Structures are given as structure tokens and as C-alpha cells.
mmCIF file of C-alpha atoms in Angstrom:
data_model
loop_
_atom_site.group_PDB
_atom_site.id
_atom_site.type_symbol
_atom_site.label_atom_id
_atom_site.label_comp_id
_atom_site.label_asym_id
_atom_site.label_seq_id
_atom_site.Cartn_x
_atom_site.Cartn_y
_atom_site.Cartn_z
ATOM 1 C CA MET G 66 47.382 0.518 -2.020
ATOM 2 C CA THR G 67 45.694 -2.641 -1.597
ATOM 3 C CA SER G 68 42.617 -2.615 -4.045
ATOM 4 C CA SER G 69 38.812 -2.612 -3.189
ATOM 5 C CA PRO G 70 35.471 -4.289 -3.544
ATOM 6 C CA LEU G 71 34.972 -1.743 -6.452
ATOM 7 C CA ILE G 72 38.034 -1.042 -7.920
ATOM 8 C CA GLU G 73 40.516 -3.276 -8.711
ATOM 9 C CA LEU G 74 44.609 -2.276 -9.089
ATOM 10 C CA GLU G 75 47.185 -4.608 -10.620
ATOM 11 C CA VAL G 76 50.557 -3.000 -11.430
ATOM 12 C CA THR G 77 52.886 -5.172 -13.844
ATOM 13 C CA ALA G 78 56.122 -4.277 -14.479
ATOM 14 C CA GLY G 79 55.022 -0.583 -14.279
ATOM 15 C CA ILE G 80 52.193 -0.353 -15.784
ATOM 16 C CA ALA G 81 48.843 0.000 -13.666
ATOM 17 C CA THR G 82 45.580 -1.516 -14.564
ATOM 18 C CA VAL G 83 42.374 -0.431 -13.032
ATOM 19 C CA SER G 84 39.213 -2.072 -13.228
ATOM 20 C CA LEU G 85 35.992 -1.267 -12.360
ATOM 21 C CA ASN G 86 34.612 -3.639 -10.782
ATOM 22 C CA ARG G 87 30.399 -3.854 -10.763
ATOM 23 C CA PRO G 88 29.753 -6.019 -13.361
ATOM 24 C CA ASP G 89 26.342 -7.074 -12.087
ATOM 25 C CA LYS G 90 25.914 -3.136 -12.580
ATOM 26 C CA ARG G 91 27.952 -3.016 -15.926
ATOM 27 C CA ASN G 92 30.467 -0.924 -13.864
ATOM 28 C CA ALA G 93 28.164 1.938 -13.745
ATOM 29 C CA ILE G 94 30.138 3.949 -10.984
ATOM 30 C CA SER G 95 28.476 4.694 -7.543
ATOM 31 C CA ASP G 96 29.188 7.593 -5.233
ATOM 32 C CA ASP G 97 31.254 4.806 -3.514
ATOM 33 C CA MET G 98 32.898 3.196 -6.733
ATOM 34 C CA ARG G 99 34.191 7.233 -7.379
ATOM 35 C CA THR G 100 35.430 7.558 -3.844
ATOM 36 C CA ALA G 101 37.424 4.490 -4.664
ATOM 37 C CA LEU G 102 38.305 5.240 -8.189
ATOM 38 C CA ILE G 103 39.195 8.988 -6.956
ATOM 39 C CA GLU G 104 41.464 7.773 -4.577
ATOM 40 C CA THR G 105 43.046 4.634 -7.016
ATOM 41 C CA LEU G 106 44.323 7.126 -9.649
ATOM 42 C CA GLU G 107 45.611 10.063 -7.440
ATOM 43 C CA HIS G 108 47.812 6.733 -6.048
ATOM 44 C CA VAL G 109 48.569 5.983 -9.729
ATOM 45 C CA ALA G 110 48.928 9.758 -10.663
ATOM 46 C CA SER G 111 51.653 10.171 -7.639
ATOM 47 C CA ASN G 112 53.563 7.031 -7.599
ATOM 48 C CA ALA G 113 56.354 7.366 -9.329
ATOM 49 C CA ASP G 114 57.009 3.644 -10.224
ATOM 50 C CA ILE G 115 53.810 3.678 -12.246
ATOM 51 C CA ARG G 116 54.706 5.004 -15.735
ATOM 52 C CA ALA G 117 50.982 4.397 -17.241
ATOM 53 C CA LEU G 118 47.685 3.295 -16.578
ATOM 54 C CA ILE G 119 45.233 0.948 -18.043
ATOM 55 C CA LEU G 120 41.553 1.274 -17.755
ATOM 56 C CA THR G 121 39.086 -0.833 -18.475
ATOM 57 C CA GLY G 122 35.841 -3.028 -16.609
ATOM 58 C CA LYS G 123 34.960 -5.845 -15.263
ATOM 59 C CA GLY G 124 32.816 -8.435 -16.628
ATOM 60 C CA GLU G 125 30.579 -7.662 -20.593
ATOM 61 C CA GLY G 126 30.699 -3.548 -19.987
ATOM 62 C CA PHE G 127 32.901 -1.433 -19.575
ATOM 63 C CA CYS G 128 31.101 1.371 -17.678
ATOM 64 C CA ALA G 129 26.760 1.664 -18.274
ATOM 65 C CA GLY G 130 27.815 5.517 -17.065
ATOM 66 C CA GLY G 131 25.968 7.191 -13.876
ATOM 67 C CA ASP G 132 24.581 4.499 -10.907
ATOM 68 C CA VAL G 133 20.617 4.788 -11.360
ATOM 69 C CA ALA G 134 19.971 4.332 -7.549
ATOM 70 C CA GLY G 135 21.863 8.020 -7.358
ATOM 71 C CA MET G 136 19.399 8.680 -10.203
ATOM 72 C CA GLU G 137 16.298 8.285 -7.421
ATOM 73 C CA ARG G 138 17.755 9.444 -4.858
ATOM 74 C CA ARG G 139 18.233 13.173 -6.512
ATOM 75 C CA MET G 140 14.722 12.530 -7.661
ATOM 76 C CA ASN G 141 13.310 11.848 -4.054
ATOM 77 C CA ALA G 142 15.404 14.125 -2.553
ATOM 78 C CA PRO G 143 13.760 17.838 -0.999
ATOM 79 C CA THR G 144 13.241 20.264 -4.207
ATOM 80 C CA GLY G 145 15.617 23.235 -2.231
ATOM 81 C CA GLU G 146 18.317 20.280 -1.814
ATOM 82 C CA ILE G 147 18.345 19.440 -5.075
ATOM 83 C CA ALA G 148 20.756 21.761 -7.080
ATOM 84 C CA PHE G 149 23.049 21.690 -4.116
ATOM 85 C CA ASN G 150 23.047 18.009 -4.540
ATOM 86 C CA GLY G 151 23.987 17.892 -7.969
ATOM 87 C CA TRP G 152 26.339 20.713 -7.576
ATOM 88 C CA SER G 153 28.376 18.745 -4.873
ATOM 89 C CA ARG G 154 27.898 15.722 -6.867
ATOM 90 C CA GLN G 155 29.269 17.387 -10.665
ATOM 91 C CA GLN G 156 32.491 18.628 -8.830
ATOM 92 C CA ARG G 157 33.576 15.402 -8.174
ATOM 93 C CA VAL G 158 32.687 13.987 -11.411
ATOM 94 C CA HIS G 159 35.037 16.377 -12.354
ATOM 95 C CA HIS G 160 37.669 15.488 -10.543
ATOM 96 C CA THR G 161 37.885 12.016 -11.606
ATOM 97 C CA GLN G 162 37.449 12.962 -15.054
ATOM 98 C CA GLY G 163 40.689 15.474 -14.682
ATOM 99 C CA LEU G 164 42.346 13.126 -13.131
ATOM 100 C CA LEU G 165 42.333 11.427 -15.904
ATOM 101 C CA LEU G 166 42.830 14.035 -18.426
ATOM 102 C CA ASN G 167 45.847 15.571 -16.564
ATOM 103 C CA MET G 168 47.105 11.655 -15.086
ATOM 104 C CA PRO G 169 50.969 12.973 -15.977
ATOM 105 C CA LYS G 170 51.833 9.529 -17.539
ATOM 106 C CA PRO G 171 49.824 7.858 -20.825
ATOM 107 C CA THR G 172 46.485 6.350 -20.109
ATOM 108 C CA ILE G 173 44.994 3.464 -22.145
ATOM 109 C CA ALA G 174 40.527 2.692 -22.433
ATOM 110 C CA ALA G 175 40.676 -0.954 -22.748
ATOM 111 C CA VAL G 176 37.214 -1.104 -23.844
ATOM 112 C CA ASN G 177 35.552 -4.547 -23.595
ATOM 113 C CA GLY G 178 32.191 -4.068 -24.224
ATOM 114 C CA ALA G 179 29.260 -1.171 -23.569
ATOM 115 C CA ALA G 180 30.442 2.352 -22.868
ATOM 116 C CA SER G 181 27.304 4.489 -21.835
ATOM 117 C CA GLY G 182 27.196 7.949 -20.683
ATOM 118 C CA LEU G 183 29.460 8.715 -18.057
ATOM 119 C CA GLY G 184 31.402 6.104 -19.294
ATOM 120 C CA ALA G 185 31.366 6.764 -22.785
ATOM 121 C CA ASP G 186 33.744 10.217 -20.980
ATOM 122 C CA THR G 187 36.182 8.028 -19.070
ATOM 123 C CA ALA G 188 37.242 6.099 -21.942
ATOM 124 C CA LEU G 189 37.710 10.064 -23.947
ATOM 125 C CA ALA G 190 39.404 11.249 -20.922
ATOM 126 C CA CYS G 191 42.264 8.513 -21.696
ATOM 127 C CA ASP G 192 44.941 9.781 -24.046
ATOM 128 C CA PHE G 193 44.247 6.731 -26.139
ATOM 129 C CA VAL G 194 40.988 3.962 -26.862
ATOM 130 C CA LEU G 195 42.191 0.333 -27.470
ATOM 131 C CA ALA G 196 38.575 -1.275 -28.303
ATOM 132 C CA SER G 197 37.319 -4.814 -28.115
ATOM 133 C CA GLU G 198 34.493 -5.955 -30.922
ATOM 134 C CA ALA G 199 32.060 -6.221 -28.327
ATOM 135 C CA ALA G 200 32.766 -2.450 -27.677
ATOM 136 C CA THR G 201 29.896 0.090 -28.328
ATOM 137 C CA PHE G 202 29.587 3.909 -27.551
ATOM 138 C CA THR G 203 26.121 5.754 -26.242
ATOM 139 C CA TRP G 204 25.994 9.191 -25.723
ATOM 140 C CA SER G 205 22.888 8.504 -24.342
ATOM 141 C CA TYR G 206 22.411 11.673 -22.181
ATOM 142 C CA ILE G 207 19.242 13.675 -23.664
ATOM 143 C CA HIS G 208 17.473 9.912 -23.229
ATOM 144 C CA ARG G 209 17.642 11.347 -19.722
ATOM 145 C CA GLY G 210 16.629 15.022 -20.317
ATOM 146 C CA ILE G 211 20.260 16.334 -19.147
ATOM 147 C CA VAL G 212 23.830 17.325 -21.248
ATOM 148 C CA PRO G 213 27.124 15.039 -21.105
ATOM 149 C CA ASP G 214 28.823 15.677 -17.816
ATOM 150 C CA GLY G 215 31.172 13.708 -17.830
ATOM 151 C CA GLY G 216 33.115 15.811 -20.749
ATOM 152 C CA GLY G 217 31.772 14.090 -23.656
ATOM 153 C CA MET G 218 31.231 18.140 -25.438
ATOM 154 C CA TYR G 219 34.549 19.153 -24.459
ATOM 155 C CA PHE G 220 36.445 15.264 -25.694
ATOM 156 C CA LEU G 221 33.860 14.652 -28.483
ATOM 157 C CA PRO G 222 34.072 17.200 -30.301
ATOM 158 C CA ARG G 223 38.011 17.312 -30.435
ATOM 159 C CA ARG G 224 37.436 13.519 -31.497
ATOM 160 C CA VAL G 225 35.738 13.542 -34.416
ATOM 161 C CA GLY G 226 34.501 17.035 -35.016
ATOM 162 C CA LEU G 227 31.502 19.317 -34.032
ATOM 163 C CA ALA G 228 29.079 18.185 -36.520
ATOM 164 C CA LYS G 229 29.679 14.870 -35.464
ATOM 165 C CA ALA G 230 29.416 14.902 -31.850
ATOM 166 C CA LYS G 231 26.408 17.331 -32.062
ATOM 167 C CA ASP G 232 25.206 14.468 -33.777
ATOM 168 C CA LEU G 233 25.741 12.017 -31.337
ATOM 169 C CA ILE G 234 25.476 14.351 -28.588
ATOM 170 C CA PHE G 235 21.651 14.900 -29.762
ATOM 171 C CA THR G 236 20.630 11.600 -30.769
ATOM 172 C CA GLY G 237 22.426 9.621 -27.872
ATOM 173 C CA ARG G 238 22.353 6.879 -30.811
ATOM 174 C CA LYS G 239 24.979 4.321 -29.877
ATOM 175 C CA VAL G 240 27.883 3.470 -32.173
ATOM 176 C CA GLU G 241 29.636 0.373 -32.812
ATOM 177 C CA LEU G 242 32.753 -0.311 -33.212
ATOM 178 C CA GLU G 243 33.454 0.293 -37.359
ATOM 179 C CA GLU G 244 32.093 3.626 -36.871
ATOM 180 C CA ALA G 245 33.847 4.212 -33.664
ATOM 181 C CA VAL G 246 37.359 3.111 -35.214
ATOM 182 C CA ALA G 247 35.996 5.489 -38.811
ATOM 183 C CA LEU G 248 34.630 8.410 -36.598
ATOM 184 C CA GLY G 249 37.856 8.884 -34.842
ATOM 185 C CA ILE G 250 36.281 7.512 -31.497
ATOM 186 C CA VAL G 251 38.250 3.898 -31.365
ATOM 187 C CA ASP G 252 42.290 4.412 -31.757
ATOM 188 C CA ARG G 253 42.908 0.515 -32.188
ATOM 189 C CA THR G 254 41.587 -2.543 -32.125
ATOM 190 C CA SER G 255 41.869 -5.768 -30.498
ATOM 191 C CA THR G 256 39.913 -8.817 -29.494
ATOM 192 C CA SER G 257 37.879 -10.128 -26.189
ATOM 193 C CA ALA G 258 40.262 -12.693 -25.550
ATOM 194 C CA THR G 259 43.791 -10.295 -26.450
ATOM 195 C CA LEU G 260 42.602 -5.918 -25.015
ATOM 196 C CA LEU G 261 44.504 -6.228 -21.433
ATOM 197 C CA HIS G 262 47.869 -7.894 -23.052
ATOM 198 C CA ASP G 263 47.386 -5.671 -26.089
ATOM 199 C CA ALA G 264 46.805 -2.489 -24.098
ATOM 200 C CA HIS G 265 49.891 -3.642 -21.686
ATOM 201 C CA ALA G 266 51.905 -3.876 -24.505
ATOM 202 C CA TRP G 267 51.213 -0.896 -26.110
ATOM 203 C CA ALA G 268 51.180 0.921 -22.594
ATOM 204 C CA THR G 269 54.571 -0.024 -22.503
ATOM 205 C CA ALA G 270 55.686 1.379 -25.892
ATOM 206 C CA LEU G 271 54.763 4.566 -24.871
ATOM 207 C CA THR G 272 57.073 4.573 -21.407
ATOM 208 C CA GLN G 273 60.522 4.040 -23.127
ATOM 209 C CA GLY G 274 61.233 7.419 -23.244
ATOM 210 C CA SER G 275 61.640 9.799 -20.367
ATOM 211 C CA ALA G 276 58.509 10.135 -18.348
ATOM 212 C CA THR G 277 59.428 13.722 -17.183
ATOM 213 C CA ALA G 278 59.639 14.833 -21.211
ATOM 214 C CA LEU G 279 56.174 12.977 -21.852
ATOM 215 C CA ALA G 280 54.360 14.204 -19.057
ATOM 216 C CA LEU G 281 55.614 18.059 -20.292
ATOM 217 C CA SER G 282 54.355 16.932 -23.411
ATOM 218 C CA LYS G 283 50.898 15.950 -22.606
ATOM 219 C CA GLY G 284 50.402 18.732 -19.734
ATOM 220 C CA ILE G 285 50.852 20.968 -23.215
ATOM 221 C CA LEU G 286 48.854 19.042 -26.128
ATOM 222 C CA ASN G 287 45.791 19.009 -23.662
ATOM 223 C CA GLN G 288 45.438 22.726 -23.630
ATOM 224 C CA SER G 289 46.938 23.248 -27.074
ATOM 225 C CA PHE G 290 43.743 23.366 -29.178
ATOM 226 C CA GLU G 291 43.409 26.283 -26.986
ATOM 227 C CA LEU G 292 45.687 28.063 -27.204
ATOM 228 C CA SER G 293 48.111 29.986 -29.153
ATOM 229 C CA ALA G 294 51.577 28.757 -31.004
ATOM 230 C CA HIS G 295 52.442 31.840 -28.770
ATOM 231 C CA ASP G 296 51.214 29.913 -25.708
ATOM 232 C CA VAL G 297 52.523 27.091 -26.990
ATOM 233 C CA PHE G 298 56.551 27.944 -27.907
ATOM 234 C CA ALA G 299 56.286 29.371 -24.568
ATOM 235 C CA GLN G 300 55.363 26.948 -21.915
ATOM 236 C CA GLY G 301 57.294 24.857 -24.358
ATOM 237 C CA SER G 302 60.668 26.802 -23.462
ATOM 238 C CA GLN G 303 59.866 26.219 -19.862
ATOM 239 C CA ALA G 304 59.703 22.595 -20.185
ATOM 240 C CA GLN G 305 62.439 21.994 -22.327
ATOM 241 C CA GLY G 306 64.378 24.078 -19.670
ATOM 242 C CA ILE G 307 63.155 21.707 -16.944
ATOM 243 C CA CYS G 308 63.989 18.608 -19.366
ATOM 244 C CA TYR G 309 67.479 20.065 -19.895
ATOM 245 C CA THR G 310 67.754 19.876 -16.319
ATOM 246 C CA SER G 311 66.132 15.749 -15.743
ATOM 247 C CA THR G 312 68.009 12.939 -15.287
ATOM 248 C CA GLU G 313 66.547 10.931 -18.774
ATOM 249 C CA HIS G 314 68.468 14.042 -20.277
ATOM 250 C CA ARG G 315 71.489 13.718 -19.094
ATOM 251 C CA GLU G 316 72.099 10.300 -19.223
ATOM 252 C CA SER G 317 70.578 9.632 -22.586
ATOM 253 C CA VAL G 318 73.419 13.028 -23.772
ATOM 254 C CA THR G 319 75.842 11.222 -22.198
ATOM 255 C CA ALA G 320 75.207 7.972 -23.854
ATOM 256 C CA PHE G 321 75.359 9.012 -26.593
ATOM 257 C CA LEU G 322 78.652 11.463 -26.327
ATOM 258 C CA ALA G 323 80.116 7.971 -24.980
ATOM 259 C CA LYS G 324 79.176 6.281 -28.076
ATOM 260 C CA ARG G 325 79.973 8.460 -30.925
ATOM 261 C CA ASP G 326 83.333 9.171 -29.457
ATOM 262 C CA ALA G 327 84.078 4.963 -29.185
ATOM 263 C CA ALA G 328 82.972 5.482 -32.692
ATOM 264 C CA ARG G 329 84.949 7.964 -33.830
ATOM 265 C CA ALA G 330 87.964 6.277 -31.778
ATOM 266 C CA SER G 331 87.758 3.080 -33.597
ATOM 267 C CA LYS G 332 87.830 4.806 -36.499
ATOM 268 C CA GLY G 333 91.246 6.619 -35.695
#
């Protein structure tokens, strides 16, 4: 798969870097951009040679959220079409966020600037958030008279707790980097100059183990707040059964046993 004008894809040593590429619009996500992003994420998810994903933005912003032109079209649509058009758009938004959330490999949001509204939600849809000194976060939906529709009402409470999530969503205030770290929105910090390098190094470290075990673990962990202990144990048992038959497990055990036998032989 090749890059599109709106979404750039670069794969280096098994790590995919996906860049939102509308820097003149602070990478606000248009309908065309969302289509390209969905196609790119589906490609990354299905390609076994890609072991991790880094999501970032071109230019000075990570993502300004939804495209203003789309909002304008919605306002000008015939009254009888607004609800269904909005519902249809929501399905695509949620499909995109779901692709990030359920990506069967590690994902890192490399936040290089402002992440606003849907942009902030998109960062939190990734497993980890790495931010430069220029990063800010704003759940600014309230200023447009709407609710967070990119998963913010799911992701944010799990990051910062319910009361703090309410504060950020009810006020729509800007969160600077220091507070974002303190709240747990950001996992690690970097600099603008080294952000992608650090993201790549982190992604590489996350992909040294079994891809099978990682994907299965991630799928269960993503549900762990909603499941009972019994459910987690049950899903874990099924996942372990799969791991027992995986190439990674068999190769690892074989290597361990060979090392043990060699050590015994040297002592004998």
C-alpha cells in the first residue's frame, strides 16, 4: 500500500508511522482524510510484517479534530437529512477509532502539537501517548454544543478518573503538557526534535516478544474494566490455549530447553 496525499504511511524495520497530512488545517479530519485513514489502518492491522504503529501529525499540530467544512455542510443540509447524515458520519468515526483501539499490535500516539476534540480522542485511542513540549490536549466539544464522539467519554475516565474526566469535558479547557503528564493523559515526554525517533525506539521495544501473545493480551486488557475476574480468567484460558500452539511459544521453549541441557552437559 502506498501513501495518499492526506495520510502518509512509512514502514521502517517493521514499525509503521502513519502521519495525518493536512498541516494547513492543523490536520483536522475531513471525510476524504477519514477514508484514507481507515484504509491505512486496515492495511496496518492485516499486515503481519508490521509489528507496531506510530500515529502522528504533519506540521505544528497533531489533530485539530473534525473538519469545519463538514460542520458547515451539516448545518446547511435539509432538516430531514441532518439526523441520518450525522448517524452515518458517526459510524465512520467510530469505525476509525475502533481500528486504533483494537489494532492487534502496539500503537503509540506521537503528539507533536495541539490535539483538540476528536484529535485528543484519537490520541487516547492508541495504547500509549508520547508527547513533545508543544503538545496540548483539549476536549473542546462543549464549545460547539456537542458531546465527545471519538471515544473521549470511554477513554478519558480510564486515564484520569471520572471526576477529572468530567472537569475536562464540561469545561473544554486546554491541558498543557505538565498537567497532561500529571493527570495520566501522557505516558512519556520527548522533544519536537526527537519525538519520532523516541516513538520508534519505544515501538521497537514493545515488539520484541511474541506478536501472538501481545495481540491476545491486548484484546483482553481492553475489556478488563468491563469484565468480571471470572470472564478475564476464561478469556485468558482460551488465549493461552492458542499461545501453546504458536510458533513463538514452541521456538522459545525449544531454545530454553536446549540452553538448559547445554548448561547441564557442561557441568557434567
